Tab-separated table of C-alpha atoms in Angstrom:
chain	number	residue	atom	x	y	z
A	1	UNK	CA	91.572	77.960	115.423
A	2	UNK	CA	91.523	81.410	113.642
A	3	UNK	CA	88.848	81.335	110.635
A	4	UNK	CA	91.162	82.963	108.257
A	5	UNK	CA	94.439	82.338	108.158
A	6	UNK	CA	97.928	84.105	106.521
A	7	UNK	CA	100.651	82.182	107.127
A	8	UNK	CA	103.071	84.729	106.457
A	9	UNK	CA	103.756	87.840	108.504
A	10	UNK	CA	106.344	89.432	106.630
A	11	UNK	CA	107.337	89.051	102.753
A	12	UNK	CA	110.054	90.780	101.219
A	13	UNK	CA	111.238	90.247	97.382
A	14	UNK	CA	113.305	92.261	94.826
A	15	UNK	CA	111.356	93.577	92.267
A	16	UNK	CA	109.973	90.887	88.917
A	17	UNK	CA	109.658	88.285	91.372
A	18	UNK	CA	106.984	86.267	91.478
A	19	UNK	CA	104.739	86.213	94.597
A	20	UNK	CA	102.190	84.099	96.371
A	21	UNK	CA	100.424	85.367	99.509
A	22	UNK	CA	98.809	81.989	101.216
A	23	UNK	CA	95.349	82.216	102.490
A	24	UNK	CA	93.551	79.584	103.926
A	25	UNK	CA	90.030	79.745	105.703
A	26	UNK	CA	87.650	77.348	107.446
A	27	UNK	CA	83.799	77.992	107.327
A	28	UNK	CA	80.639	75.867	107.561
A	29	UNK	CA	78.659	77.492	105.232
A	30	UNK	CA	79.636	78.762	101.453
A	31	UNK	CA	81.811	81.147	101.828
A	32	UNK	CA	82.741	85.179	100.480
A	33	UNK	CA	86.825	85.374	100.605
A	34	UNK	CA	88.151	89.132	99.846
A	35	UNK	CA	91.992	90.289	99.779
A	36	UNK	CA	92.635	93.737	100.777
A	37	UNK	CA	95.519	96.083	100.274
A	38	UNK	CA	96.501	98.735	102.233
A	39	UNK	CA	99.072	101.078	101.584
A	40	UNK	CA	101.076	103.363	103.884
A	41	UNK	CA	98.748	105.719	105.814
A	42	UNK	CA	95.486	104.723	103.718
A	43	UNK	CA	92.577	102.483	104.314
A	44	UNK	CA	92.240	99.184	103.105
A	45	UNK	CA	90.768	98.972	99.741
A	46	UNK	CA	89.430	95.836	98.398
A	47	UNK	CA	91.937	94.266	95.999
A	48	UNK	CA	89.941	91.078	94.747
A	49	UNK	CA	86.729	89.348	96.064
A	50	UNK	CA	85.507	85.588	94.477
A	51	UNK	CA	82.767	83.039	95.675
A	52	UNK	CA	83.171	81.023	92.571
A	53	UNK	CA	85.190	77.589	93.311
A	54	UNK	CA	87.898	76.984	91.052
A	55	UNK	CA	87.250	80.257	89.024
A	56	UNK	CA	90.584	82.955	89.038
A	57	UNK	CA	89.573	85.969	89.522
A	58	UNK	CA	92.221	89.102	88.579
A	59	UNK	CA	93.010	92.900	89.488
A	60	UNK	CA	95.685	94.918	88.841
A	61	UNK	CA	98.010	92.150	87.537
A	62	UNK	CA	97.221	90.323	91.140
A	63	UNK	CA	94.938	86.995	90.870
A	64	UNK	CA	93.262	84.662	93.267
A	65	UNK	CA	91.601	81.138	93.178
A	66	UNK	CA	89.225	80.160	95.386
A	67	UNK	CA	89.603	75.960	96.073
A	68	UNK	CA	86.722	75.021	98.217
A	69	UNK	CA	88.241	71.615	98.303
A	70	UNK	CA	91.585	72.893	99.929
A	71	UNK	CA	89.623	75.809	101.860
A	72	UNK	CA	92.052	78.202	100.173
A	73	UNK	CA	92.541	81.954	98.915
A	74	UNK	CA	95.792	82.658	97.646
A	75	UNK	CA	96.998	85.582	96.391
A	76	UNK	CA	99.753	85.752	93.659
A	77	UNK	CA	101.253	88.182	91.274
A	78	UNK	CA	103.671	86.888	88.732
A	79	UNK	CA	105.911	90.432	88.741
A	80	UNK	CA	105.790	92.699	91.558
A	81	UNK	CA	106.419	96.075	91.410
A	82	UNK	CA	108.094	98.430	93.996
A	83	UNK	CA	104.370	100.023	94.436
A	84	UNK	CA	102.967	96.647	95.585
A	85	UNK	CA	104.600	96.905	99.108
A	86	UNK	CA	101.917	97.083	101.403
A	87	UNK	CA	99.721	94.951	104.010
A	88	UNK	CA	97.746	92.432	102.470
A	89	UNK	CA	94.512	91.171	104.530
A	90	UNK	CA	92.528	87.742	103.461
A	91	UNK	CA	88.821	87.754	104.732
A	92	UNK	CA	86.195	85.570	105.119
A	93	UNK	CA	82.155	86.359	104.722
A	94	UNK	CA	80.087	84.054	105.499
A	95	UNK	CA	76.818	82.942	103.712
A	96	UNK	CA	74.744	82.041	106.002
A	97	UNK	CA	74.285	81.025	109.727
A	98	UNK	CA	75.454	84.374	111.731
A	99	UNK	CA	76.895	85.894	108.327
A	100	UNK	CA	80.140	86.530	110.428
A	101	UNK	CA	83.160	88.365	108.874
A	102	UNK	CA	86.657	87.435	109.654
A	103	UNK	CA	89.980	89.233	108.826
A	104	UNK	CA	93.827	87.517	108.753
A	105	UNK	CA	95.885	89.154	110.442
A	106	UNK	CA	97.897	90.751	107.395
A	107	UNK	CA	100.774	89.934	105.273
A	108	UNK	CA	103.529	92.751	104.831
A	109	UNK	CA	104.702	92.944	101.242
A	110	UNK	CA	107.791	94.731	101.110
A	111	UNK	CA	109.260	95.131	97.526
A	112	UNK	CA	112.918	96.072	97.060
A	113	UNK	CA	114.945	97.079	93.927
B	1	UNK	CA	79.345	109.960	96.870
B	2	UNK	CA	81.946	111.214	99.903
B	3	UNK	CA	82.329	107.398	100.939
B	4	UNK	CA	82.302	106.530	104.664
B	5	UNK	CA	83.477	109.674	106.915
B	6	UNK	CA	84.948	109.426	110.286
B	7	UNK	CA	85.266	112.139	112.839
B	8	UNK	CA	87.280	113.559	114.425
B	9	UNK	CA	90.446	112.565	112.112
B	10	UNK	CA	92.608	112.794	115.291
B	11	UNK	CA	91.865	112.722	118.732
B	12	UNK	CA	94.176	112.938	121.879
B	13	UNK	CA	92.758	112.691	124.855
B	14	UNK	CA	94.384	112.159	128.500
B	15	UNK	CA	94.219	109.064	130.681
B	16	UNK	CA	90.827	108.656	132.152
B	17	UNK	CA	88.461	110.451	129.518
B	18	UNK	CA	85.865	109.414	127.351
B	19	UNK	CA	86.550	109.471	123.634
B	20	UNK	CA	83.563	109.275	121.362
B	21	UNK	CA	84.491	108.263	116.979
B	22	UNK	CA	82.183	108.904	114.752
B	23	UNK	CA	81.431	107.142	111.380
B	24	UNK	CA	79.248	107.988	108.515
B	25	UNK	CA	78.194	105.312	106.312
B	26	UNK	CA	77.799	105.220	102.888
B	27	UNK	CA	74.731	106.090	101.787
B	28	UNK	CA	72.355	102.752	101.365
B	29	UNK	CA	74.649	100.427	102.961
B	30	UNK	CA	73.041	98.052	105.617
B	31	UNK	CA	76.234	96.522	106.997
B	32	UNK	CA	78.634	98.981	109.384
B	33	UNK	CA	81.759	97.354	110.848
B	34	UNK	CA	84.275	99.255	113.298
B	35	UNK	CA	87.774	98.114	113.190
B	36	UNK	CA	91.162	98.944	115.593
B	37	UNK	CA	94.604	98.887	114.125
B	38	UNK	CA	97.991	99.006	115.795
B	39	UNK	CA	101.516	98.545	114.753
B	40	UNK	CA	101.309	95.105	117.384
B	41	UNK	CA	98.373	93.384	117.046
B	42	UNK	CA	97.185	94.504	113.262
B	43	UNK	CA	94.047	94.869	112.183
B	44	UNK	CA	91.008	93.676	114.929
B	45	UNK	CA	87.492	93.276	114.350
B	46	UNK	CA	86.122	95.010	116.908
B	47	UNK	CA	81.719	94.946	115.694
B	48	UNK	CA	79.641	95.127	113.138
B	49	UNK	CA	75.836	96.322	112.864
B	50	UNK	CA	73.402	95.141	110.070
B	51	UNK	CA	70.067	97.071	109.199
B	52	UNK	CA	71.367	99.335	112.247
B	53	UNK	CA	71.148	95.936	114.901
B	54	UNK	CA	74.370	94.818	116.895
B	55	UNK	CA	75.235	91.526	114.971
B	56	UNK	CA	78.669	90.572	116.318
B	57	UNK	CA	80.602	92.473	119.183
B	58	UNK	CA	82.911	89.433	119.721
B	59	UNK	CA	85.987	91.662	119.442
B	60	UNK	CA	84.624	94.554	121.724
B	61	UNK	CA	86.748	94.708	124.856
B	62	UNK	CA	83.746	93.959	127.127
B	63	UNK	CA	84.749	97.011	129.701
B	64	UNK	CA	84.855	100.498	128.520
B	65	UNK	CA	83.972	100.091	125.079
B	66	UNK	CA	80.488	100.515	123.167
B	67	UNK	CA	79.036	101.007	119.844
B	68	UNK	CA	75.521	102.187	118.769
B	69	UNK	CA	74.031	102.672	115.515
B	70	UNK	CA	71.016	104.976	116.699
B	71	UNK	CA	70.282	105.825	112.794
B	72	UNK	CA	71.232	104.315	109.910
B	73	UNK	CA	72.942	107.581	108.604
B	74	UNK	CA	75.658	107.385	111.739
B	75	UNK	CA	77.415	105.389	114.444
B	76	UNK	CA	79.465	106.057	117.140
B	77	UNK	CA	82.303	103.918	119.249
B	78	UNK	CA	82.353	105.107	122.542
B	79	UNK	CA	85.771	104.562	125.011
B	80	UNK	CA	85.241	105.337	128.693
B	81	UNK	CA	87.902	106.182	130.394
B	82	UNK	CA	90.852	105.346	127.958
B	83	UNK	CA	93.940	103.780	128.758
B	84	UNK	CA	97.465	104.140	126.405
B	85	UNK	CA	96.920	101.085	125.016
B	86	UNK	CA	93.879	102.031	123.516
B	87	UNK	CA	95.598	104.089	121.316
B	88	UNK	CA	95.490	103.222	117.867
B	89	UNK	CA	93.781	104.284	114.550
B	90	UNK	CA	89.991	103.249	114.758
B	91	UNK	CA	88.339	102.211	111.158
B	92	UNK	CA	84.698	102.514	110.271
B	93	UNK	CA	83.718	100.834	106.736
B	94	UNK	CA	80.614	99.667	105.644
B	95	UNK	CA	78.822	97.744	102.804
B	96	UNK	CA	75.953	97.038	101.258
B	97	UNK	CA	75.856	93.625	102.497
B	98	UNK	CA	77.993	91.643	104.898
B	99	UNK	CA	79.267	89.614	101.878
B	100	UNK	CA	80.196	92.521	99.664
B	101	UNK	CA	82.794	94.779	99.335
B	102	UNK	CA	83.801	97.152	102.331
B	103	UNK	CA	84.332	100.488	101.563
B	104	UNK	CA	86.461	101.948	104.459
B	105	UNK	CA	86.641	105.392	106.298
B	106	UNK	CA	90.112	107.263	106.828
B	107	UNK	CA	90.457	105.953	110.251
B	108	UNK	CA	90.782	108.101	113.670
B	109	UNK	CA	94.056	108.143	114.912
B	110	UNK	CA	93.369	108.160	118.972
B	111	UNK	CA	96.666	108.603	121.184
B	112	UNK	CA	95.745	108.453	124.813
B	113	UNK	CA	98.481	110.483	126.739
């Protein structure tokens, strides 16, 4: 199976809502997880990055928990904003072994008044 | 710092010829990863080079496509005799280590007529 994994293909919420962006990964070694953002015409930009288990890590009003136990990334924001529609990408560094990289396949966030 | 440039920003090119991208990597960064992104399929991991050595071409297309990385300043994806469906926008990033941040380039936007 794919080593990183977004469930979702496309979101779409009214503006305040809450969101949660599901990431989940599968590696043998310890692993580097990254979410990206990427905006209309523009390059990704990194958005959050965490190899700490169990420690949240925030950006931008966006946060992220890495559970090593659940293999699992998720990306949440408790108010979204019309700004925040873009793609979201999950990826996956690896420590060790062939230090591969791995991308999800995206999540489109659209926000709507 | 100019971050990662890519050349040309758009290329068209007709069905048959060679297209040659070009990336510039930030400055000091070991890790250079070329990336292709379409409406369809999203974002694909195409390669990546580390210290200027091929580490992972799993998502090459094994005919007609090649990357080098003769310096560490530069690198270059090479097409051979495109097809339409290779058009799409091509991304270059790099980073200072395979588990850090990317930084990426604007993209070239190749349409193959």
């Amino acid at each position: 199976g794919d080593s990183v994994t977004q469930t979702e293909g496309l979101v779409t919420l009214t503006k305040g809502l809450p969101v949660m962006l599901n990431c989940t990964y599968q590696t043998t070694y310890s692993p580097f997880l990254f979410w990206y953002v990427q905006h209309l015409n523009e390059a990704p930009k990194l958005l959050l990055k965490s190899s700490t288990d169990n420690k949240r890590t925030e950006h931008q009003g966006f946060y992220a928990t890495l559970h090593k136990s659940s293999s699992s990334f998720h990306l949440q924001k408790s108010s979204v904003q019309l700004s925040d529609s873009a793609l979201y990408f999950c990826a996956l560094s690896e420590s060790a072994g062939y230090q591969n990289f791995y991308f999800g396949k995206g999540t489109s966030l659209t926000v709507i008044p | 710092n100019a971050g990662v440039i890519q050349t040309p920003r758009h290329k068209v090119t007709g069905k048959g010829q060679e297209a040659t991208l070009w990336c510039e990597p930030i400055s000091g960064h070991s890790a250079v990863f070329w990336y292709r992104q379409t409406i369809v399929q999203g974002l694909e991991f195409l390669t990546y080079f580390r210290n200027q050595a091929p580490i992972d071409d799993s998502g090459m297309p094994k005919e007609r496509f090649s990357a080098q990385m003769p310096n560490q300043s530069h690198s270059t994806l090479k097409i051979q005799s495109t097809q339409p469906q290779d058009s799409a926008v091509y991304l270059c990033a790099s980073s200072w280590d395979i588990y850090a941040e990317q930084f990426f380039g604007p993209g070239t936007r190749l349409t193959v007529l």
